[in-house]
């Protein structure tokens, strides 16, 4: 699959730019085992990069321009690195413009490049195709022009460009997972300090299956930024009440409960979800280490309930997909994954039962919503890198 993608993008580059590309970069999408909507709340997350990629065929050029060809859309876009960069009408171009802008803001001198790119990460499915584009582009410029950026810098540049050029006030999880991914490892990331450690992504006789609702979200119009505003209000009220508290990490359920009246019902439920979810990630890492997959699965279900009922970022279709597997003994856990309002559920499923499960749920889903379910049996893969055949 990877080879096919590389071949396809190489051919597209040749067609566009009349020469073979000098470099190929691959930048992966991500899954998240647990720890949802807590990256921007100083929590922990447990993501991993997956074997679905944005592939970039790249060559230096001498005219100072970034010439882009989006093969999947059959669209081109060019901009001059020396110009004052502003968001464009072509949404996808903003992933590149934002990164270029951030690199310039850091006083780094990047020059021109020709790029053709294509992706096997489904868009709007909660697998962070946008972070993969941002990080892949930053990584490519850094490698080609020796900008001296660390992996952390690349992730932060990707995140910042999402804030400023795309308008989504995202956390750091997606970009971090895309850049720091490692084969067969999940990343436990402390989103407060950006300290991280790898844990084995070996689920023995179980595997991860994503069920794509095909309900496309865009966090620009979803409630993503609203949630951020709500928890910001929440933490401000909690800090007033508990002067020692700096972040959600310093709180627990009881403390949030005590302030319920001041928070009001909605913000109370948002804050309650956050403190519970932060704790669940720690419990999940312990379960993973003990190979207690049943325990891990229960935590995933608990996360889903919280996301659906208290944080309110799920949707009817995703709730249906999670409910459809709850009573199935071949599934240990399932939950909505990513920003929400559509996208995929992530399921921990007995390997030899995965095909039957997918067939059953696809049938039920089609009957209920008349939507053709897509399923991905993902593998945990390495992060953004230069491809060498
Ligand atoms: C999106 C954002 C991430 C994170 C998740 C929810 O994917 O880009 O930063 O907040 O939603 O966990």
mmCIF file of N, CA, C and O in Angstrom, residues 166-254:
data_model
loop_
_atom_site.group_PDB
_atom_site.id
_atom_site.type_symbol
_atom_site.label_atom_id
_atom_site.label_comp_id
_atom_site.label_asym_id
_atom_site.label_seq_id
_atom_site.Cartn_x
_atom_site.Cartn_y
_atom_site.Cartn_z
ATOM 1 N N UNK A 166 -5.973 27.919 9.807
ATOM 2 C CA UNK A 166 -7.151 27.074 9.563
ATOM 3 C C UNK A 166 -8.306 27.533 10.448
ATOM 4 O O UNK A 166 -9.469 27.430 10.075
ATOM 5 N N UNK A 167 -7.963 28.044 11.636
ATOM 6 C CA UNK A 167 -9.007 28.576 12.522
ATOM 7 C C UNK A 167 -9.524 27.569 13.526
ATOM 8 O O UNK A 167 -10.525 27.809 14.192
ATOM 9 N N UNK A 168 -8.861 26.412 13.634
ATOM 10 C CA UNK A 168 -9.264 25.430 14.637
ATOM 11 C C UNK A 168 -8.257 25.494 15.787
ATOM 12 O O UNK A 168 -7.054 25.345 15.590
ATOM 13 N N UNK A 169 -8.807 25.692 16.969
ATOM 14 C CA UNK A 169 -7.978 25.907 18.150
ATOM 15 C C UNK A 169 -7.559 24.564 18.769
ATOM 16 O O UNK A 169 -7.828 24.297 19.933
ATOM 17 N N UNK A 170 -6.912 23.723 17.979
ATOM 18 C CA UNK A 170 -6.662 22.325 18.389
ATOM 19 C C UNK A 170 -5.585 22.223 19.466
ATOM 20 O O UNK A 170 -4.814 23.157 19.693
ATOM 21 N N UNK A 171 -5.526 21.057 20.094
ATOM 22 C CA UNK A 171 -4.446 20.753 21.032
ATOM 23 C C UNK A 171 -3.238 20.237 20.261
ATOM 24 O O UNK A 171 -3.163 20.380 19.042
ATOM 25 N N UNK A 172 -2.313 19.599 20.981
ATOM 26 C CA UNK A 172 -1.052 19.186 20.356
ATOM 27 C C UNK A 172 -1.055 17.705 19.947
ATOM 28 O O UNK A 172 -0.157 17.239 19.249
ATOM 29 N N UNK A 173 -2.084 16.953 20.372
ATOM 30 C CA UNK A 173 -2.021 15.491 20.204
ATOM 31 C C UNK A 173 -1.772 15.031 18.765
ATOM 32 O O UNK A 173 -0.903 14.177 18.533
ATOM 33 N N UNK A 174 -2.512 15.558 17.817
ATOM 34 C CA UNK A 174 -2.459 15.013 16.452
ATOM 35 C C UNK A 174 -1.080 15.216 15.835
ATOM 36 O O UNK A 174 -0.499 14.296 15.259
ATOM 37 N N UNK A 175 -0.578 16.435 15.943
ATOM 38 C CA UNK A 175 0.715 16.742 15.343
ATOM 39 C C UNK A 175 1.818 15.953 16.043
ATOM 40 O O UNK A 175 2.733 15.440 15.410
ATOM 41 N N UNK A 176 1.704 15.839 17.363
ATOM 42 C CA UNK A 176 2.728 15.123 18.126
ATOM 43 C C UNK A 176 2.755 13.653 17.704
ATOM 44 O O UNK A 176 3.822 13.064 17.473
ATOM 45 N N UNK A 177 1.575 13.058 17.586
ATOM 46 C CA UNK A 177 1.504 11.640 17.223
ATOM 47 C C UNK A 177 2.033 11.410 15.813
ATOM 48 O O UNK A 177 2.729 10.417 15.555
ATOM 49 N N UNK A 178 1.721 12.327 14.910
ATOM 50 C CA UNK A 178 2.168 12.164 13.531
ATOM 51 C C UNK A 178 3.705 12.196 13.462
ATOM 52 O O UNK A 178 4.320 11.391 12.772
ATOM 53 N N UNK A 179 4.308 13.106 14.200
ATOM 54 C CA UNK A 179 5.767 13.264 14.126
ATOM 55 C C UNK A 179 6.506 12.227 14.981
ATOM 56 O O UNK A 179 7.534 11.693 14.571
ATOM 57 N N UNK A 180 5.980 11.937 16.169
ATOM 58 C CA UNK A 180 6.721 11.084 17.115
ATOM 59 C C UNK A 180 6.325 9.606 17.039
ATOM 60 O O UNK A 180 6.823 8.790 17.801
ATOM 61 N N UNK A 181 5.415 9.265 16.125
ATOM 62 C CA UNK A 181 4.959 7.876 16.033
ATOM 63 C C UNK A 181 6.116 6.896 15.897
ATOM 64 O O UNK A 181 7.161 7.220 15.326
ATOM 65 N N UNK A 182 5.908 5.715 16.453
ATOM 66 C CA UNK A 182 6.916 4.661 16.374
ATOM 67 C C UNK A 182 6.206 3.356 16.056
ATOM 68 O O UNK A 182 5.102 3.122 16.576
ATOM 69 N N UNK A 183 6.842 2.518 15.268
ATOM 70 C CA UNK A 183 6.224 1.235 14.904
ATOM 71 C C UNK A 183 5.856 0.437 16.160
ATOM 72 O O UNK A 183 6.670 0.311 17.075
ATOM 73 N N UNK A 184 4.638 -0.053 16.210
ATOM 74 C CA UNK A 184 4.160 -0.907 17.304
ATOM 75 C C UNK A 184 4.205 -0.272 18.695
ATOM 76 O O UNK A 184 4.306 -0.975 19.696
ATOM 77 N N UNK A 185 4.174 1.051 18.749
ATOM 78 C CA UNK A 185 4.191 1.726 20.057
ATOM 79 C C UNK A 185 3.094 2.779 20.130
ATOM 80 O O UNK A 185 2.855 3.496 19.151
ATOM 81 N N UNK A 186 2.464 2.869 21.301
ATOM 82 C CA UNK A 186 1.604 4.019 21.546
ATOM 83 C C UNK A 186 2.418 5.029 22.363
ATOM 84 O O UNK A 186 3.392 4.657 23.022
ATOM 85 N N UNK A 187 2.009 6.280 22.294
ATOM 86 C CA UNK A 187 2.764 7.338 22.963
ATOM 87 C C UNK A 187 1.934 7.846 24.136
ATOM 88 O O UNK A 187 0.814 8.323 23.927
ATOM 89 N N UNK A 188 2.487 7.752 25.324
ATOM 90 C CA UNK A 188 1.806 8.426 26.435
ATOM 91 C C UNK A 188 2.399 9.831 26.506
ATOM 92 O O UNK A 188 3.588 10.002 26.813
ATOM 93 N N UNK A 189 1.568 10.795 26.191
ATOM 94 C CA UNK A 189 2.061 12.176 26.132
ATOM 95 C C UNK A 189 1.441 12.999 27.240
ATOM 96 O O UNK A 189 0.218 13.002 27.428
ATOM 97 N N UNK A 190 2.296 13.681 27.967
ATOM 98 C CA UNK A 190 1.855 14.649 28.962
ATOM 99 C C UNK A 190 1.698 15.982 28.231
ATOM 100 O O UNK A 190 2.698 16.587 27.815
ATOM 101 N N UNK A 191 0.466 16.399 28.029
ATOM 102 C CA UNK A 191 0.241 17.579 27.192
ATOM 103 C C UNK A 191 0.561 18.883 27.909
ATOM 104 O O UNK A 191 0.525 19.950 27.295
ATOM 105 N N UNK A 192 0.887 18.784 29.175
ATOM 106 C CA UNK A 192 1.294 19.967 29.916
ATOM 107 C C UNK A 192 2.788 20.231 29.700
ATOM 108 O O UNK A 192 3.193 21.350 29.398
ATOM 109 N N UNK A 193 3.595 19.187 29.806
ATOM 110 C CA UNK A 193 5.054 19.372 29.729
ATOM 111 C C UNK A 193 5.633 18.900 28.396
ATOM 112 O O UNK A 193 6.802 19.151 28.116
ATOM 113 N N UNK A 194 4.833 18.192 27.613
ATOM 114 C CA UNK A 194 5.275 17.523 26.379
ATOM 115 C C UNK A 194 6.311 16.423 26.641
ATOM 116 O O UNK A 194 7.034 16.010 25.739
ATOM 117 N N UNK A 195 6.365 15.940 27.881
ATOM 118 C CA UNK A 195 7.164 14.739 28.146
ATOM 119 C C UNK A 195 6.373 13.555 27.615
ATOM 120 O O UNK A 195 5.146 13.548 27.662
ATOM 121 N N UNK A 196 7.089 12.558 27.131
ATOM 122 C CA UNK A 196 6.371 11.426 26.559
ATOM 123 C C UNK A 196 7.137 10.135 26.785
ATOM 124 O O UNK A 196 8.335 10.150 27.025
ATOM 125 N N UNK A 197 6.411 9.039 26.723
ATOM 126 C CA UNK A 197 7.066 7.727 26.791
ATOM 127 C C UNK A 197 6.298 6.766 25.886
ATOM 128 O O UNK A 197 5.104 6.950 25.645
ATOM 129 N N UNK A 198 7.012 5.786 25.387
ATOM 130 C CA UNK A 198 6.374 4.815 24.498
ATOM 131 C C UNK A 198 5.954 3.579 25.283
ATOM 132 O O UNK A 198 6.648 3.155 26.204
ATOM 133 N N UNK A 199 4.816 3.033 24.921
ATOM 134 C CA UNK A 199 4.353 1.766 25.496
ATOM 135 C C UNK A 199 4.019 0.820 24.350
ATOM 136 O O UNK A 199 3.603 1.262 23.282
ATOM 137 N N UNK A 200 4.208 -0.453 24.634
ATOM 138 C CA UNK A 200 3.972 -1.455 23.586
ATOM 139 C C UNK A 200 2.515 -1.458 23.117
ATOM 140 O O UNK A 200 1.603 -1.552 23.944
ATOM 141 N N UNK A 201 2.327 -1.400 21.810
ATOM 142 C CA UNK A 201 0.967 -1.496 21.266
ATOM 143 C C UNK A 201 0.733 -2.937 20.831
ATOM 144 O O UNK A 201 0.544 -3.233 19.657
ATOM 145 N N UNK A 202 0.795 -3.840 21.794
ATOM 146 C CA UNK A 202 0.609 -5.252 21.479
ATOM 147 C C UNK A 202 -0.613 -5.740 22.256
ATOM 148 O O UNK A 202 -0.570 -5.856 23.480
ATOM 149 N N UNK A 203 -1.675 -5.992 21.536
ATOM 150 C CA UNK A 203 -2.931 -6.357 22.195
ATOM 151 C C UNK A 203 -3.198 -7.861 22.127
ATOM 152 O O UNK A 203 -4.335 -8.309 22.206
ATOM 153 N N UNK A 204 -2.114 -8.622 21.892
ATOM 154 C CA UNK A 204 -2.184 -10.097 21.830
ATOM 155 C C UNK A 204 -3.257 -10.570 20.861
ATOM 156 O O UNK A 204 -3.170 -10.236 19.706
ATOM 157 N N UNK A 205 -4.279 -11.284 21.347
ATOM 158 C CA UNK A 205 -5.254 -11.815 20.378
ATOM 159 C C UNK A 205 -6.317 -10.793 19.975
ATOM 160 O O UNK A 205 -7.265 -11.122 19.272
ATOM 161 N N UNK A 206 -6.089 -9.536 20.387
ATOM 162 C CA UNK A 206 -7.019 -8.463 20.016
ATOM 163 C C UNK A 206 -6.364 -7.508 19.029
ATOM 164 O O UNK A 206 -5.143 -7.450 18.927
ATOM 165 N N UNK A 207 -7.184 -6.777 18.318
ATOM 166 C CA UNK A 207 -6.660 -5.798 17.374
ATOM 167 C C UNK A 207 -7.546 -4.548 17.387
ATOM 168 O O UNK A 207 -8.661 -4.581 17.915
ATOM 169 N N UNK A 208 -7.029 -3.492 16.788
ATOM 170 C CA UNK A 208 -7.802 -2.252 16.722
ATOM 171 C C UNK A 208 -8.509 -2.153 15.378
ATOM 172 O O UNK A 208 -7.886 -2.318 14.332
ATOM 173 N N UNK A 209 -9.787 -1.914 15.437
ATOM 174 C CA UNK A 209 -10.572 -1.751 14.212
ATOM 175 C C UNK A 209 -11.282 -0.405 14.289
ATOM 176 O O UNK A 209 -11.913 -0.084 15.306
ATOM 177 N N UNK A 210 -11.161 0.365 13.241
ATOM 178 C CA UNK A 210 -11.882 1.642 13.193
ATOM 179 C C UNK A 210 -13.124 1.471 12.329
ATOM 180 O O UNK A 210 -13.057 0.876 11.249
ATOM 181 N N UNK A 211 -14.227 1.966 12.827
ATOM 182 C CA UNK A 211 -15.463 1.939 12.043
ATOM 183 C C UNK A 211 -15.787 3.381 11.670
ATOM 184 O O UNK A 211 -16.020 4.226 12.542
ATOM 185 N N UNK A 212 -15.745 3.649 10.381
ATOM 186 C CA UNK A 212 -15.917 5.019 9.899
ATOM 187 C C UNK A 212 -17.399 5.287 9.611
ATOM 188 O O UNK A 212 -17.972 4.700 8.696
ATOM 189 N N UNK A 213 -17.961 6.204 10.394
ATOM 190 C CA UNK A 213 -19.392 6.530 10.254
ATOM 191 C C UNK A 213 -19.685 7.215 8.930
ATOM 192 O O UNK A 213 -20.831 7.327 8.519
ATOM 193 N N UNK A 214 -18.609 7.740 8.302
ATOM 194 C CA UNK A 214 -18.731 8.534 7.066
ATOM 195 C C UNK A 214 -19.447 9.858 7.307
ATOM 196 O O UNK A 214 -19.784 10.557 6.361
ATOM 197 N N UNK A 215 -19.700 10.155 8.550
ATOM 198 C CA UNK A 215 -20.241 11.485 8.854
ATOM 199 C C UNK A 215 -19.018 12.382 8.948
ATOM 200 O O UNK A 215 -18.151 12.186 9.799
ATOM 201 N N UNK A 216 -18.923 13.317 8.020
ATOM 202 C CA UNK A 216 -17.718 14.146 7.932
ATOM 203 C C UNK A 216 -17.843 15.341 8.845
ATOM 204 O O UNK A 216 -18.834 16.047 8.817
ATOM 205 N N UNK A 217 -16.836 15.554 9.616
ATOM 206 C CA UNK A 217 -16.863 16.746 10.444
ATOM 207 C C UNK A 217 -15.865 17.749 9.874
ATOM 208 O O UNK A 217 -14.946 17.380 9.184
ATOM 209 N N UNK A 218 -16.070 18.999 10.149
ATOM 210 C CA UNK A 218 -14.952 19.924 10.058
ATOM 211 C C UNK A 218 -15.015 20.686 11.373
ATOM 212 O O UNK A 218 -16.064 21.178 11.762
ATOM 213 N N UNK A 219 -13.878 20.720 12.045
ATOM 214 C CA UNK A 219 -13.903 21.341 13.370
ATOM 215 C C UNK A 219 -14.076 22.851 13.318
ATOM 216 O O UNK A 219 -14.237 23.504 14.326
ATOM 217 N N UNK A 220 -14.041 23.373 12.098
ATOM 218 C CA UNK A 220 -14.299 24.810 11.973
ATOM 219 C C UNK A 220 -15.761 25.095 12.265
ATOM 220 O O UNK A 220 -16.108 26.097 12.858
ATOM 221 N N UNK A 221 -16.613 24.175 11.841
ATOM 222 C CA UNK A 221 -18.052 24.408 12.037
ATOM 223 C C UNK A 221 -18.626 23.523 13.134
ATOM 224 O O UNK A 221 -19.774 23.674 13.521
ATOM 225 N N UNK A 222 -17.845 22.562 13.625
ATOM 226 C CA UNK A 222 -18.334 21.709 14.709
ATOM 227 C C UNK A 222 -18.236 22.502 16.013
ATOM 228 O O UNK A 222 -17.830 23.654 16.025
ATOM 229 N N UNK A 223 -18.579 21.850 17.115
ATOM 230 C CA UNK A 223 -18.526 22.557 18.392
ATOM 231 C C UNK A 223 -17.144 22.548 19.040
ATOM 232 O O UNK A 223 -17.014 22.873 20.220
ATOM 233 N N UNK A 224 -16.103 22.200 18.262
ATOM 234 C CA UNK A 224 -14.773 22.041 18.865
ATOM 235 C C UNK A 224 -14.314 23.314 19.604
ATOM 236 O O UNK A 224 -13.954 23.269 20.773
ATOM 237 N N UNK A 225 -14.323 24.433 18.878
ATOM 238 C CA UNK A 225 -13.865 25.675 19.518
ATOM 239 C C UNK A 225 -14.789 26.076 20.681
ATOM 240 O O UNK A 225 -14.334 26.643 21.678
ATOM 241 N N UNK A 226 -16.089 25.743 20.557
ATOM 242 C CA UNK A 226 -17.023 26.036 21.662
ATOM 243 C C UNK A 226 -16.618 25.279 22.924
ATOM 244 O O UNK A 226 -16.670 25.813 24.029
ATOM 245 N N UNK A 227 -16.234 24.001 22.732
ATOM 246 C CA UNK A 227 -15.815 23.219 23.912
ATOM 247 C C UNK A 227 -14.612 23.859 24.578
ATOM 248 O O UNK A 227 -14.510 23.931 25.791
ATOM 249 N N UNK A 228 -13.696 24.322 23.756
ATOM 250 C CA UNK A 228 -12.507 24.966 24.330
ATOM 251 C C UNK A 228 -12.913 26.188 25.149
ATOM 252 O O UNK A 228 -12.388 26.401 26.237
ATOM 253 N N UNK A 229 -13.841 26.952 24.632
ATOM 254 C CA UNK A 229 -14.275 28.142 25.380
ATOM 255 C C UNK A 229 -14.956 27.743 26.678
ATOM 256 O O UNK A 229 -14.754 28.367 27.724
ATOM 257 N N UNK A 230 -15.757 26.683 26.618
ATOM 258 C CA UNK A 230 -16.486 26.255 27.823
ATOM 259 C C UNK A 230 -15.525 25.808 28.930
ATOM 260 O O UNK A 230 -15.672 26.197 30.090
ATOM 261 N N UNK A 231 -14.536 24.996 28.559
ATOM 262 C CA UNK A 231 -13.622 24.533 29.618
ATOM 263 C C UNK A 231 -12.724 25.655 30.122
ATOM 264 O O UNK A 231 -12.300 25.653 31.282
ATOM 265 N N UNK A 232 -12.449 26.619 29.257
ATOM 266 C CA UNK A 232 -11.672 27.771 29.732
ATOM 267 C C UNK A 232 -12.440 28.536 30.806
ATOM 268 O O UNK A 232 -11.878 28.943 31.821
ATOM 269 N N UNK A 233 -13.730 28.698 30.548
ATOM 270 C CA UNK A 233 -14.570 29.350 31.567
ATOM 271 C C UNK A 233 -14.561 28.510 32.836
ATOM 272 O O UNK A 233 -14.432 29.018 33.944
ATOM 273 N N UNK A 234 -14.705 27.199 32.647
ATOM 274 C CA UNK A 234 -14.755 26.280 33.782
ATOM 275 C C UNK A 234 -13.504 26.354 34.641
ATOM 276 O O UNK A 234 -13.591 26.527 35.863
ATOM 277 N N UNK A 235 -12.361 26.296 34.008
ATOM 278 C CA UNK A 235 -11.123 26.280 34.809
ATOM 279 C C UNK A 235 -10.925 27.634 35.505
ATOM 280 O O UNK A 235 -10.427 27.694 36.634
ATOM 281 N N UNK A 236 -11.381 28.713 34.866
ATOM 282 C CA UNK A 236 -11.255 30.036 35.499
ATOM 283 C C UNK A 236 -12.074 30.069 36.796
ATOM 284 O O UNK A 236 -11.590 30.548 37.836
ATOM 285 N N UNK A 237 -13.291 29.527 36.750
ATOM 286 C CA UNK A 237 -14.144 29.506 37.954
ATOM 287 C C UNK A 237 -13.524 28.599 39.023
ATOM 288 O O UNK A 237 -13.464 28.947 40.209
ATOM 289 N N UNK A 238 -13.017 27.457 38.577
ATOM 290 C CA UNK A 238 -12.423 26.518 39.541
ATOM 291 C C UNK A 238 -11.170 27.111 40.207
ATOM 292 O O UNK A 238 -10.938 26.929 41.405
ATOM 293 N N UNK A 239 -10.402 27.850 39.420
ATOM 294 C CA UNK A 239 -9.186 28.469 39.982
ATOM 295 C C UNK A 239 -9.540 29.516 41.039
ATOM 296 O O UNK A 239 -8.845 29.652 42.043
ATOM 297 N N UNK A 240 -10.626 30.233 40.747
ATOM 298 C CA UNK A 240 -11.068 31.240 41.713
ATOM 299 C C UNK A 240 -11.427 30.581 43.041
ATOM 300 O O UNK A 240 -11.089 31.071 44.110
ATOM 301 N N UNK A 241 -12.086 29.450 42.908
ATOM 302 C CA UNK A 241 -12.530 28.745 44.104
ATOM 303 C C UNK A 241 -11.381 28.056 44.832
ATOM 304 O O UNK A 241 -11.367 27.986 46.066
ATOM 305 N N UNK A 242 -10.455 27.518 44.070
ATOM 306 C CA UNK A 242 -9.303 26.796 44.661
ATOM 307 C C UNK A 242 -8.020 27.516 44.241
ATOM 308 O O UNK A 242 -7.446 27.192 43.181
ATOM 309 N N UNK A 243 -7.571 28.477 45.016
ATOM 310 C CA UNK A 243 -6.432 29.301 44.598
ATOM 311 C C UNK A 243 -5.164 28.496 44.230
ATOM 312 O O UNK A 243 -4.391 28.921 43.388
ATOM 313 N N UNK A 244 -4.988 27.310 44.796
ATOM 314 C CA UNK A 244 -3.775 26.537 44.485
ATOM 315 C C UNK A 244 -3.829 25.835 43.128
ATOM 316 O O UNK A 244 -2.810 25.374 42.610
ATOM 317 N N UNK A 245 -5.003 25.791 42.540
ATOM 318 C CA UNK A 245 -5.180 25.000 41.318
ATOM 319 C C UNK A 245 -4.663 25.758 40.091
ATOM 320 O O UNK A 245 -5.011 26.906 39.870
ATOM 321 N N UNK A 246 -3.799 25.088 39.321
ATOM 322 C CA UNK A 246 -3.289 25.727 38.102
ATOM 323 C C UNK A 246 -3.948 25.149 36.853
ATOM 324 O O UNK A 246 -4.239 25.858 35.907
ATOM 325 N N UNK A 247 -4.149 23.833 36.848
ATOM 326 C CA UNK A 247 -4.747 23.190 35.672
ATOM 327 C C UNK A 247 -5.742 22.123 36.138
ATOM 328 O O UNK A 247 -5.838 21.832 37.332
ATOM 329 N N UNK A 248 -6.413 21.503 35.180
ATOM 330 C CA UNK A 248 -7.349 20.419 35.505
ATOM 331 C C UNK A 248 -6.663 19.254 36.204
ATOM 332 O O UNK A 248 -7.306 18.452 36.877
ATOM 333 N N UNK A 249 -5.358 19.177 36.046
ATOM 334 C CA UNK A 249 -4.610 18.087 36.672
ATOM 335 C C UNK A 249 -4.634 18.177 38.195
ATOM 336 O O UNK A 249 -4.439 17.184 38.891
ATOM 337 N N UNK A 250 -4.832 19.384 38.698
ATOM 338 C CA UNK A 250 -4.798 19.583 40.154
ATOM 339 C C UNK A 250 -6.179 19.360 40.782
ATOM 340 O O UNK A 250 -6.352 19.618 41.969
ATOM 341 N N UNK A 251 -7.127 18.902 39.975
ATOM 342 C CA UNK A 251 -8.499 18.746 40.487
ATOM 343 C C UNK A 251 -8.908 17.280 40.528
ATOM 344 O O UNK A 251 -8.234 16.423 39.973
ATOM 345 N N UNK A 252 -10.007 17.031 41.198
ATOM 346 C CA UNK A 252 -10.621 15.702 41.112
ATOM 347 C C UNK A 252 -12.139 15.888 41.066
ATOM 348 O O UNK A 252 -12.640 17.017 41.165
ATOM 349 N N UNK A 253 -12.832 14.765 40.930
ATOM 350 C CA UNK A 253 -14.285 14.834 40.779
ATOM 351 C C UNK A 253 -14.958 15.587 41.923
ATOM 352 O O UNK A 253 -15.849 16.396 41.705
ATOM 353 N N UNK A 254 -14.534 15.287 43.166
ATOM 354 C CA UNK A 254 -15.163 15.914 44.337
ATOM 355 C C UNK A 254 -15.034 17.428 44.286
ATOM 356 O O UNK A 254 -15.982 18.161 44.573
#
